[in-house]
Tab-separated table of C-alpha atoms in Angstrom:
chain	number	residue	atom	x	y	z
A	3	MET	CA	-29.010	-0.255	-101.572
A	4	ALA	CA	-25.711	-0.012	-99.738
A	5	THR	CA	-27.315	3.041	-97.442
A	6	ILE	CA	-30.684	0.765	-96.632
A	7	ARG	CA	-28.549	-2.182	-95.796
A	8	LYS	CA	-26.198	0.032	-93.370
A	9	GLY	CA	-29.445	1.212	-91.960
A	10	LEU	CA	-30.377	-2.234	-91.568
A	11	GLN	CA	-27.303	-3.608	-90.058
A	12	LYS	CA	-27.372	-0.710	-87.440
A	13	ASP	CA	-30.994	-1.769	-86.319
A	14	ILE	CA	-29.964	-5.362	-86.377
A	15	GLU	CA	-27.084	-4.458	-83.995
A	16	LYS	CA	-29.264	-2.624	-81.706
A	17	TYR	CA	-32.277	-5.217	-81.397
A	18	LEU	CA	-33.303	-8.178	-83.163
A	19	VAL	CA	-36.847	-9.292	-83.537
A	20	ILE	CA	-37.531	-13.065	-82.592
A	21	PRO	CA	-40.918	-14.336	-83.785
A	22	PRO	CA	-42.448	-16.516	-80.977
A	23	THR	CA	-45.407	-18.659	-81.601
A	24	ARG	CA	-47.967	-16.175	-81.621
A	25	ARG	CA	-46.533	-12.466	-81.735
A	26	LEU	CA	-43.123	-10.601	-82.196
A	27	ARG	CA	-40.812	-9.844	-79.273
A	28	ILE	CA	-37.929	-7.427	-79.335
A	29	ILE	CA	-34.750	-8.737	-77.428
A	30	SER	CA	-31.980	-6.436	-76.514
A	31	LYS	CA	-28.643	-7.129	-77.938
A	32	ASP	CA	-27.166	-7.894	-74.347
A	33	LYS	CA	-30.009	-10.577	-73.597
A	34	ILE	CA	-29.225	-12.336	-77.111
A	35	ILE	CA	-25.408	-12.294	-76.316
A	36	SER	CA	-26.211	-13.886	-72.933
A	37	LYS	CA	-28.654	-16.472	-74.421
A	38	ILE	CA	-25.804	-17.306	-76.781
A	39	ARG	CA	-23.122	-17.736	-74.098
A	40	ARG	CA	-25.529	-19.893	-72.235
A	41	SER	CA	-26.355	-22.075	-74.964
A	42	LEU	CA	-22.805	-22.273	-76.279
A	43	ASN	CA	-21.368	-23.279	-72.567
A	44	GLU	CA	-23.909	-25.796	-72.323
A	45	PHE	CA	-23.114	-27.407	-75.763
A	46	LEU	CA	-19.381	-27.135	-75.134
A	47	HIS	CA	-19.851	-29.006	-71.812
A	48	LEU	CA	-20.991	-32.006	-73.925
A	49	HIS	CA	-17.776	-31.923	-75.990
A	50	LYS	CA	-15.336	-31.424	-73.188
A	51	GLY	CA	-12.507	-33.462	-75.396
A	52	ALA	CA	-12.827	-31.312	-78.530
A	53	LYS	CA	-9.525	-29.268	-79.352
A	54	LYS	CA	-10.136	-27.856	-82.733
A	55	ILE	CA	-13.105	-25.779	-83.619
A	56	THR	CA	-14.544	-24.162	-86.823
A	57	LEU	CA	-16.617	-21.288	-86.502
A	58	CYS	CA	-18.757	-21.050	-90.150
A	59	LEU	CA	-19.901	-17.596	-90.917
A	60	THR	CA	-22.196	-16.277	-93.872
A	61	ASP	CA	-20.223	-14.054	-96.366
A	62	ASN	CA	-21.267	-10.386	-96.999
A	63	THR	CA	-24.462	-11.436	-99.058
A	64	ARG	CA	-26.169	-11.775	-95.851
A	65	PRO	CA	-26.910	-9.296	-93.194
A	66	PHE	CA	-25.941	-11.103	-90.050
A	67	PRO	CA	-24.448	-8.874	-87.588
A	68	ASP	CA	-21.208	-11.072	-86.772
A	69	ARG	CA	-19.015	-8.259	-85.795
A	70	MET	CA	-21.482	-8.234	-82.813
A	71	PHE	CA	-21.811	-11.708	-81.943
A	72	VAL	CA	-18.294	-12.994	-83.007
A	73	PRO	CA	-16.403	-11.568	-80.142
A	74	ALA	CA	-18.660	-13.058	-77.375
A	75	ILE	CA	-18.592	-16.620	-79.059
A	76	LEU	CA	-14.793	-16.315	-79.184
A	77	THR	CA	-14.798	-14.846	-75.531
A	78	CYS	CA	-17.038	-18.126	-74.567
A	79	LEU	CA	-14.807	-20.407	-76.303
A	80	LYS	CA	-11.518	-18.994	-74.781
A	81	ASP	CA	-13.341	-19.135	-71.424
A	82	ARG	CA	-13.798	-22.806	-71.842
A	83	GLY	CA	-10.247	-23.321	-72.690
A	84	PHE	CA	-9.824	-23.145	-76.440
A	85	LYS	CA	-6.772	-21.515	-77.613
A	86	GLU	CA	-6.696	-18.810	-80.396
A	87	ASP	CA	-4.396	-21.117	-82.371
A	88	ASP	CA	-7.258	-23.719	-82.151
A	89	ILE	CA	-10.017	-21.620	-83.676
A	90	THR	CA	-10.806	-21.080	-87.292
A	91	ILE	CA	-13.416	-18.783	-88.754
A	92	LEU	CA	-14.555	-20.068	-92.310
A	93	ILE	CA	-16.290	-17.474	-94.481
A	94	SER	CA	-18.566	-20.122	-95.981
A	95	THR	CA	-18.967	-18.047	-99.414
A	96	GLY	CA	-20.372	-21.025	-101.381
A	97	LEU	CA	-19.787	-20.008	-104.948
A	98	HIS	CA	-19.745	-16.264	-104.018
A	99	ARG	CA	-16.508	-14.288	-104.628
A	100	PRO	CA	-14.100	-14.159	-101.756
A	101	LEU	CA	-14.439	-11.031	-99.427
A	102	ASN	CA	-11.533	-8.638	-99.892
A	103	LYS	CA	-9.738	-7.192	-96.948
A	104	LYS	CA	-11.564	-4.255	-96.156
A	105	GLU	CA	-14.900	-6.499	-96.125
A	106	LEU	CA	-13.094	-8.867	-93.805
A	107	GLN	CA	-12.162	-5.851	-91.555
A	108	GLU	CA	-15.907	-4.508	-91.662
A	109	LYS	CA	-17.209	-7.952	-90.984
A	110	LEU	CA	-15.098	-9.037	-88.094
A	111	GLY	CA	-13.068	-6.304	-87.158
A	112	ASN	CA	-9.102	-6.053	-87.059
A	113	SER	CA	-8.579	-7.528	-83.460
A	114	ILE	CA	-10.501	-10.630	-84.675
A	115	ILE	CA	-8.577	-10.860	-88.074
A	116	SER	CA	-4.909	-10.222	-86.557
A	117	LYS	CA	-5.654	-13.232	-83.776
A	118	ILE	CA	-7.796	-15.923	-85.155
A	119	LYS	CA	-7.084	-17.662	-88.567
A	120	VAL	CA	-9.736	-16.815	-91.070
A	121	ILE	CA	-9.807	-18.772	-94.130
A	122	GLN	CA	-12.622	-18.446	-97.173
A	123	ASN	CA	-14.186	-21.348	-98.828
A	124	ASN	CA	-12.619	-22.134	-102.218
A	125	PRO	CA	-15.131	-24.233	-104.333
A	126	GLU	CA	-11.996	-25.537	-106.038
A	127	LYS	CA	-10.266	-26.944	-102.890
A	128	VAL	CA	-12.732	-29.339	-101.040
A	129	VAL	CA	-12.618	-32.839	-99.950
A	130	GLU	CA	-15.075	-35.449	-100.390
A	131	VAL	CA	-16.996	-36.753	-97.468
A	132	LYS	CA	-18.858	-40.199	-97.751
A	133	THR	CA	-21.630	-41.682	-95.902
A	134	ASN	CA	-23.519	-45.171	-96.503
A	135	ARG	CA	-25.568	-43.527	-99.025
A	136	ASP	CA	-24.233	-40.142	-100.179
A	137	SER	CA	-21.153	-38.351	-100.727
A	138	PHE	CA	-20.565	-34.558	-100.709
A	139	TYR	CA	-17.749	-32.026	-100.683
A	140	VAL	CA	-16.640	-29.718	-98.161
A	141	ASN	CA	-13.911	-27.277	-97.156
A	142	PRO	CA	-10.868	-29.120	-95.533
A	143	ALA	CA	-10.865	-27.222	-92.375
A	144	LEU	CA	-14.203	-28.775	-91.620
A	145	VAL	CA	-13.039	-32.382	-91.713
A	146	LYS	CA	-10.094	-31.284	-89.239
A	147	SER	CA	-12.344	-29.877	-86.567
A	148	ASP	CA	-13.734	-31.321	-83.634
A	149	ILE	CA	-16.616	-29.036	-83.451
A	150	LEU	CA	-18.281	-26.815	-86.328
A	151	LEU	CA	-20.272	-23.841	-85.267
A	152	GLY	CA	-22.309	-21.792	-87.618
A	153	THR	CA	-23.720	-18.338	-87.521
A	154	GLY	CA	-26.242	-16.932	-90.082
A	155	ILE	CA	-29.729	-16.355	-91.223
A	156	PHE	CA	-32.580	-18.060	-92.784
A	157	GLU	CA	-34.527	-15.900	-95.351
A	158	PRO	CA	-36.418	-16.258	-98.593
A	159	HIS	CA	-34.235	-16.317	-101.700
A	160	GLN	CA	-35.366	-15.120	-105.220
A	161	TYR	CA	-34.149	-18.284	-106.824
A	162	ALA	CA	-33.542	-20.764	-104.351
A	163	GLY	CA	-36.735	-20.573	-102.327
A	164	PHE	CA	-34.823	-20.098	-99.133
A	165	SER	CA	-31.316	-19.140	-98.468
A	166	GLY	CA	-28.850	-19.923	-95.590
A	167	GLY	CA	-30.266	-22.252	-92.893
A	168	ASN	CA	-28.820	-25.938	-93.012
A	169	LYS	CA	-25.906	-24.965	-95.700
A	170	ILE	CA	-24.223	-23.522	-92.909
């Protein structure tokens, strides 16, 4: 399984398949990063007063190429005036176990881990958020942030129907 996943990761890092309405297209990594930067710049332009940002990432149970995309996202944030101290990366483990140091290094690389605050979800340490009709529990880092960004995938799940998506 690990060999298959590593091979899949290399394919994902080279190309991502994006399904348009009628057929599949293959888009290069550089074009995807360019589109991410453009979209993120437009989004950040609308939130000029924001100071703190949390980037929510999936844990290692999802084959998303964060090591490829996170550096581009962080560069874009820095270009828009965010300081490294104002950026937090939250590994959204849900109820999965936390990643160990080696897994974090593989996911993000040492250069990111050494510069940006990286935390992992702890379901035992949450805060309650209430709306008019509902209440739910989230990681405290989320309520301290002006902006929340998420990366991840949406895929079929053997028990839950679908995995990822709106949970990030």
